[in-house]
Amino acid sequence: MNSPLPHHSATRTTAEQPDEEGVHRQRSAIAALGHEVRTLVDATVRTTAAPDALLRVAEDVRGLVAQLTGHRRARADIPVVDEFPGGVRMYSPVTGTGSPLAPPRLDGGVTGTCVLGIAHEGPPGYGHGGISAMLLDESMGWACATAGMPGMTVSLQMRYRRPVPLEAPLRVRAHVTGTEGRKVYVSGSITTDEDPSTVLVAAEGVFVSPDPEHARALFPGLRDPDGSDGGTSVGR
């Protein structure tokens, strides 16, 4: 999971670019739908409804999917509502208010809070280890960006000390511990909000900012702030 890059303007593949008010309305609608879909996901993984009821709901959902018409993003498209790199990411599976996967709610920055639900379960009653890694990777990427050295993850070492409880407020922290050229060394941790001194999961990561040529190859939709296709210096 990659964290945001510092903001530069980017090309879009959609035919029409909405104005600022249009983007705000679109983001609000995306967040509203994301909230309801997260509620549906939670109900889906909790329900003990009978097969007939499940099949009826499945048919209803199939009908709802058919209503989501219009342009569908290709793999490398940058959503109009996003500020990539480095800003709002509406569909991030960690921080995106429009994502049905995002736990409510990890705030952007080097310290965030969230509550994992049943949909994030690994062992009964506890979070999946991969979800913990995703939370820390995202936060550690933000720590790099906050320190002015955004980068992409090249190494992430996890230490699972204790299980992470579901339905309990969590704190996710990350901070830069050192740099070496383009490399940024970052530490991160997950604790409960109730007992922030007891680390449940710890992580050590190495992030690297790609040079401008590599960045353009990775993200062909990016442009320099002046709108040209010149040397854009970006990281994660």
mmCIF file of C-alpha atoms in Angstrom:
data_model
loop_
_atom_site.group_PDB
_atom_site.id
_atom_site.type_symbol
_atom_site.label_atom_id
_atom_site.label_comp_id
_atom_site.label_asym_id
_atom_site.label_seq_id
_atom_site.Cartn_x
_atom_site.Cartn_y
_atom_site.Cartn_z
ATOM 1 C CA MET A 1 0.000 0.000 0.000
ATOM 2 C CA ASN A 2 1.489 3.331 -1.053
ATOM 3 C CA SER A 3 1.016 6.660 0.699
ATOM 4 C CA PRO A 4 0.502 10.037 -1.001
ATOM 5 C CA LEU A 5 3.128 12.142 -2.691
ATOM 6 C CA PRO A 6 3.597 15.918 -2.401
ATOM 7 C CA HIS A 7 0.980 17.669 -4.486
ATOM 8 C CA HIS A 8 1.582 18.403 -8.157
ATOM 9 C CA SER A 9 -1.026 18.923 -10.837
ATOM 10 C CA ALA A 10 -1.824 15.802 -12.850
ATOM 11 C CA THR A 11 -3.443 14.958 -16.145
ATOM 12 C CA ARG A 12 -6.910 13.399 -16.086
ATOM 13 C CA THR A 13 -8.529 10.984 -18.481
ATOM 14 C CA THR A 14 -12.107 12.187 -17.983
ATOM 15 C CA ALA A 15 -13.548 14.460 -20.653
ATOM 16 C CA GLU A 16 -14.635 17.343 -18.421
ATOM 17 C CA GLN A 17 -12.983 18.770 -15.337
ATOM 18 C CA PRO A 18 -15.423 19.990 -12.649
ATOM 19 C CA ASP A 19 -14.845 23.312 -10.921
ATOM 20 C CA GLU A 20 -13.974 23.581 -7.227
ATOM 21 C CA GLU A 21 -17.619 23.502 -6.164
ATOM 22 C CA GLY A 22 -18.228 20.500 -8.405
ATOM 23 C CA VAL A 23 -15.272 18.639 -6.893
ATOM 24 C CA HIS A 24 -16.575 19.400 -3.381
ATOM 25 C CA ARG A 25 -20.043 18.074 -4.249
ATOM 26 C CA GLN A 26 -18.540 14.974 -5.849
ATOM 27 C CA ARG A 27 -16.354 14.282 -2.821
ATOM 28 C CA SER A 28 -19.335 14.690 -0.493
ATOM 29 C CA ALA A 29 -21.368 12.240 -2.558
ATOM 30 C CA ILE A 30 -18.493 9.769 -2.737
ATOM 31 C CA ALA A 31 -18.030 9.950 1.047
ATOM 32 C CA ALA A 32 -21.761 9.422 1.613
ATOM 33 C CA LEU A 33 -21.784 6.341 -0.622
ATOM 34 C CA GLY A 34 -18.581 5.076 0.972
ATOM 35 C CA HIS A 35 -20.131 5.342 4.432
ATOM 36 C CA GLU A 36 -23.211 3.362 3.416
ATOM 37 C CA VAL A 37 -21.172 0.696 1.632
ATOM 38 C CA ARG A 38 -18.944 0.305 4.703
ATOM 39 C CA THR A 39 -22.130 -0.178 6.728
ATOM 40 C CA LEU A 40 -23.231 -2.818 4.203
ATOM 41 C CA VAL A 41 -19.851 -4.558 4.402
ATOM 42 C CA ASP A 42 -20.063 -4.642 8.199
ATOM 43 C CA ALA A 43 -23.607 -6.049 8.081
ATOM 44 C CA THR A 44 -22.544 -8.597 5.454
ATOM 45 C CA VAL A 45 -19.806 -10.081 7.619
ATOM 46 C CA ARG A 46 -22.008 -10.116 10.739
ATOM 47 C CA THR A 47 -25.300 -11.443 9.406
ATOM 48 C CA THR A 48 -26.818 -14.849 10.128
ATOM 49 C CA ALA A 49 -29.719 -14.246 7.745
ATOM 50 C CA ALA A 50 -31.296 -17.188 5.933
ATOM 51 C CA PRO A 51 -30.136 -18.139 2.399
ATOM 52 C CA ASP A 52 -33.272 -16.735 0.762
ATOM 53 C CA ALA A 53 -32.690 -13.343 2.405
ATOM 54 C CA LEU A 54 -29.041 -13.340 1.357
ATOM 55 C CA LEU A 55 -29.977 -14.111 -2.241
ATOM 56 C CA ARG A 56 -32.528 -11.293 -2.285
ATOM 57 C CA VAL A 57 -29.962 -8.832 -0.999
ATOM 58 C CA ALA A 58 -27.434 -10.084 -3.548
ATOM 59 C CA GLU A 59 -29.955 -9.372 -6.317
ATOM 60 C CA ASP A 60 -30.601 -5.890 -4.897
ATOM 61 C CA VAL A 61 -26.873 -5.158 -4.808
ATOM 62 C CA ARG A 62 -26.555 -6.359 -8.404
ATOM 63 C CA GLY A 63 -29.196 -3.799 -9.356
ATOM 64 C CA LEU A 64 -27.373 -1.039 -7.481
ATOM 65 C CA VAL A 65 -24.114 -1.809 -9.269
ATOM 66 C CA ALA A 66 -25.928 -1.368 -12.581
ATOM 67 C CA GLN A 67 -26.807 2.207 -11.536
ATOM 68 C CA LEU A 68 -23.141 3.222 -11.203
ATOM 69 C CA THR A 69 -22.886 4.303 -14.820
ATOM 70 C CA GLY A 70 -20.549 6.675 -16.628
ATOM 71 C CA HIS A 71 -16.817 6.629 -17.150
ATOM 72 C CA ARG A 72 -14.992 3.833 -15.317
ATOM 73 C CA ARG A 73 -11.423 4.479 -14.344
ATOM 74 C CA ALA A 74 -8.693 2.476 -15.992
ATOM 75 C CA ARG A 75 -5.825 1.171 -13.872
ATOM 76 C CA ALA A 76 -3.581 4.233 -14.158
ATOM 77 C CA ASP A 77 -6.287 6.929 -14.219
ATOM 78 C CA ILE A 78 -6.095 9.580 -11.492
ATOM 79 C CA PRO A 79 -9.549 10.392 -10.065
ATOM 80 C CA VAL A 80 -10.656 13.986 -10.626
ATOM 81 C CA VAL A 81 -11.531 14.199 -6.927
ATOM 82 C CA ASP A 82 -8.015 13.232 -5.827
ATOM 83 C CA GLU A 83 -4.979 15.437 -5.249
ATOM 84 C CA PHE A 84 -2.290 13.043 -6.351
ATOM 85 C CA PRO A 85 0.429 13.150 -5.366
ATOM 86 C CA GLY A 86 0.310 14.315 -1.790
ATOM 87 C CA GLY A 87 -3.263 15.304 -1.050
ATOM 88 C CA VAL A 88 -6.767 13.884 -0.827
ATOM 89 C CA ARG A 89 -7.112 10.218 -1.809
ATOM 90 C CA MET A 90 -10.844 9.500 -1.797
ATOM 91 C CA TYR A 91 -10.498 5.772 -2.517
ATOM 92 C CA SER A 92 -7.481 4.891 -0.375
ATOM 93 C CA PRO A 93 -8.220 1.592 1.415
ATOM 94 C CA VAL A 94 -6.745 3.126 4.576
ATOM 95 C CA THR A 95 -7.740 6.813 4.620
ATOM 96 C CA GLY A 96 -10.272 7.174 1.798
ATOM 97 C CA THR A 97 -13.762 8.223 2.873
ATOM 98 C CA GLY A 98 -15.055 6.757 -0.372
ATOM 99 C CA SER A 99 -13.483 3.336 0.114
ATOM 100 C CA PRO A 100 -15.594 0.477 1.485
ATOM 101 C CA LEU A 101 -12.372 -1.066 2.808
ATOM 102 C CA ALA A 102 -11.097 1.838 4.903
ATOM 103 C CA PRO A 103 -11.498 1.423 8.682
ATOM 104 C CA PRO A 104 -13.294 4.390 10.229
ATOM 105 C CA ARG A 105 -11.164 6.421 10.584
ATOM 106 C CA LEU A 106 -7.395 6.777 10.161
ATOM 107 C CA ASP A 107 -6.647 10.467 9.847
ATOM 108 C CA GLY A 108 -3.836 11.592 7.611
ATOM 109 C CA GLY A 109 -0.546 12.493 9.259
ATOM 110 C CA VAL A 110 2.038 10.734 11.403
ATOM 111 C CA THR A 111 -0.451 9.967 14.180
ATOM 112 C CA GLY A 112 -3.901 8.627 13.412
ATOM 113 C CA THR A 113 -6.772 6.879 15.101
ATOM 114 C CA CYS A 114 -9.094 4.187 13.802
ATOM 115 C CA VAL A 115 -11.356 1.347 14.859
ATOM 116 C CA LEU A 116 -11.119 -1.995 13.063
ATOM 117 C CA GLY A 117 -14.394 -3.797 12.441
ATOM 118 C CA ILE A 118 -15.387 -7.399 11.840
ATOM 119 C CA ALA A 119 -14.591 -6.955 8.144
ATOM 120 C CA HIS A 120 -10.915 -6.580 9.162
ATOM 121 C CA GLU A 121 -10.873 -9.761 11.254
ATOM 122 C CA GLY A 122 -8.025 -12.258 11.264
ATOM 123 C CA PRO A 123 -8.187 -14.479 14.378
ATOM 124 C CA PRO A 124 -11.664 -14.266 15.940
ATOM 125 C CA GLY A 125 -11.951 -10.946 17.746
ATOM 126 C CA TYR A 126 -8.673 -9.522 16.437
ATOM 127 C CA GLY A 127 -7.434 -7.689 13.364
ATOM 128 C CA HIS A 128 -5.786 -9.401 10.415
ATOM 129 C CA GLY A 129 -2.010 -9.015 10.394
ATOM 130 C CA GLY A 130 -2.127 -7.735 6.822
ATOM 131 C CA ILE A 131 -4.444 -4.921 7.862
ATOM 132 C CA SER A 132 -1.959 -3.870 10.538
ATOM 133 C CA ALA A 133 0.796 -3.803 7.907
ATOM 134 C CA MET A 134 -1.387 -1.702 5.595
ATOM 135 C CA LEU A 135 -2.172 0.812 8.341
ATOM 136 C CA LEU A 136 1.488 1.193 9.243
ATOM 137 C CA ASP A 137 2.700 1.396 5.645
ATOM 138 C CA GLU A 138 0.266 4.231 4.943
ATOM 139 C CA SER A 139 1.186 6.141 8.101
ATOM 140 C CA MET A 140 4.904 5.678 7.525
ATOM 141 C CA GLY A 141 4.536 7.005 4.001
ATOM 142 C CA TRP A 142 2.798 10.092 5.404
ATOM 143 C CA ALA A 143 5.659 10.515 7.869
ATOM 144 C CA CYS A 144 8.101 10.657 4.948
ATOM 145 C CA ALA A 145 5.971 13.251 3.156
ATOM 146 C CA THR A 146 5.575 15.317 6.321
ATOM 147 C CA ALA A 147 9.355 15.348 6.714
ATOM 148 C CA GLY A 148 9.684 16.687 3.166
ATOM 149 C CA MET A 149 11.084 13.434 1.732
ATOM 150 C CA PRO A 150 8.173 11.498 0.222
ATOM 151 C CA GLY A 151 9.047 8.049 -1.015
ATOM 152 C CA MET A 152 7.852 4.609 -1.989
ATOM 153 C CA THR A 153 8.121 1.561 0.262
ATOM 154 C CA VAL A 154 11.068 -0.722 -0.508
ATOM 155 C CA SER A 155 11.221 -2.583 2.802
ATOM 156 C CA LEU A 156 8.740 -3.103 5.635
ATOM 157 C CA GLN A 157 9.587 -5.286 8.624
ATOM 158 C CA MET A 158 6.763 -6.120 11.037
ATOM 159 C CA ARG A 159 6.859 -7.338 14.638
ATOM 160 C CA TYR A 160 3.531 -8.597 15.957
ATOM 161 C CA ARG A 161 3.862 -8.407 19.722
ATOM 162 C CA ARG A 162 0.223 -8.721 20.744
ATOM 163 C CA PRO A 163 -3.044 -9.200 18.850
ATOM 164 C CA VAL A 164 -4.837 -6.038 17.743
ATOM 165 C CA PRO A 165 -8.402 -5.960 19.117
ATOM 166 C CA LEU A 166 -11.391 -5.266 16.917
ATOM 167 C CA GLU A 167 -13.931 -2.570 17.811
ATOM 168 C CA ALA A 168 -11.460 -0.747 20.054
ATOM 169 C CA PRO A 169 -9.973 2.717 19.380
ATOM 170 C CA LEU A 170 -6.421 2.342 18.077
ATOM 171 C CA ARG A 171 -3.511 4.743 17.670
ATOM 172 C CA VAL A 172 -1.206 4.431 14.683
ATOM 173 C CA ARG A 173 2.054 6.374 14.867
ATOM 174 C CA ALA A 174 5.015 6.823 12.536
ATOM 175 C CA HIS A 175 8.143 8.958 12.494
ATOM 176 C CA VAL A 176 11.301 9.332 10.420
ATOM 177 C CA THR A 177 14.389 8.006 12.181
ATOM 178 C CA GLY A 178 17.051 8.842 9.588
ATOM 179 C CA THR A 179 17.936 9.515 5.966
ATOM 180 C CA GLU A 180 20.662 8.447 3.562
ATOM 181 C CA GLY A 181 20.567 10.022 0.135
ATOM 182 C CA ARG A 182 17.160 9.156 -1.340
ATOM 183 C CA LYS A 183 16.503 6.609 1.404
ATOM 184 C CA VAL A 184 14.259 7.448 4.361
ATOM 185 C CA TYR A 185 14.160 5.238 7.461
ATOM 186 C CA VAL A 186 10.873 5.177 9.360
ATOM 187 C CA SER A 187 9.487 3.526 12.495
ATOM 188 C CA GLY A 188 5.819 2.919 13.239
ATOM 189 C CA SER A 189 3.597 1.380 15.883
ATOM 190 C CA ILE A 190 0.025 0.439 16.697
ATOM 191 C CA THR A 191 -1.346 0.692 20.239
ATOM 192 C CA THR A 192 -4.769 0.957 21.767
ATOM 193 C CA ASP A 193 -6.026 4.399 22.667
ATOM 194 C CA GLU A 194 -6.649 3.130 26.202
ATOM 195 C CA ASP A 195 -3.081 1.886 26.697
ATOM 196 C CA PRO A 196 -0.800 3.867 24.347
ATOM 197 C CA SER A 197 2.361 2.731 26.131
ATOM 198 C CA THR A 198 1.886 -0.930 25.158
ATOM 199 C CA VAL A 199 2.910 -1.538 21.544
ATOM 200 C CA LEU A 200 0.829 -4.195 19.816
ATOM 201 C CA VAL A 201 2.544 -4.042 16.425
ATOM 202 C CA ALA A 202 5.854 -2.373 15.557
ATOM 203 C CA ALA A 203 7.354 -1.734 12.143
ATOM 204 C CA GLU A 204 10.612 -0.555 10.604
ATOM 205 C CA GLY A 205 10.578 0.620 7.007
ATOM 206 C CA VAL A 206 12.810 1.947 4.269
ATOM 207 C CA PHE A 207 11.350 4.334 1.693
ATOM 208 C CA VAL A 208 13.005 5.708 -1.431
ATOM 209 C CA SER A 209 12.074 8.733 -3.525
ATOM 210 C CA PRO A 210 12.353 7.892 -7.240
ATOM 211 C CA ASP A 211 14.325 10.274 -9.450
ATOM 212 C CA PRO A 212 12.286 12.387 -11.900
ATOM 213 C CA GLU A 213 12.761 10.014 -14.839
ATOM 214 C CA HIS A 214 11.666 7.001 -12.794
ATOM 215 C CA ALA A 215 8.720 8.953 -11.393
ATOM 216 C CA ARG A 216 7.495 9.832 -14.883
ATOM 217 C CA ALA A 217 7.751 6.169 -15.887
ATOM 218 C CA LEU A 218 5.785 5.037 -12.839
ATOM 219 C CA PHE A 219 3.110 7.751 -13.044
ATOM 220 C CA PRO A 220 2.656 8.871 -16.656
ATOM 221 C CA GLY A 221 -0.331 11.030 -15.659
ATOM 222 C CA LEU A 222 1.795 13.397 -13.558
ATOM 223 C CA ARG A 223 2.847 16.839 -14.709
ATOM 224 C CA ASP A 224 4.976 19.591 -13.261
ATOM 225 C CA PRO A 225 3.174 22.329 -11.336
ATOM 226 C CA ASP A 226 3.419 24.586 -14.448
ATOM 227 C CA GLY A 227 1.540 21.938 -16.470
ATOM 228 C CA SER A 228 4.539 20.877 -18.541
ATOM 229 C CA ASP A 229 5.877 17.362 -18.985
ATOM 230 C CA GLY A 230 9.254 18.371 -17.612
ATOM 231 C CA GLY A 231 11.244 16.913 -14.727
ATOM 232 C CA THR A 232 8.858 16.262 -11.899
ATOM 233 C CA SER A 233 10.544 15.314 -8.634
ATOM 234 C CA VAL A 234 8.156 13.095 -6.732
ATOM 235 C CA GLY A 235 8.148 10.182 -4.344
ATOM 236 C CA ARG A 236 5.263 8.196 -2.898
#
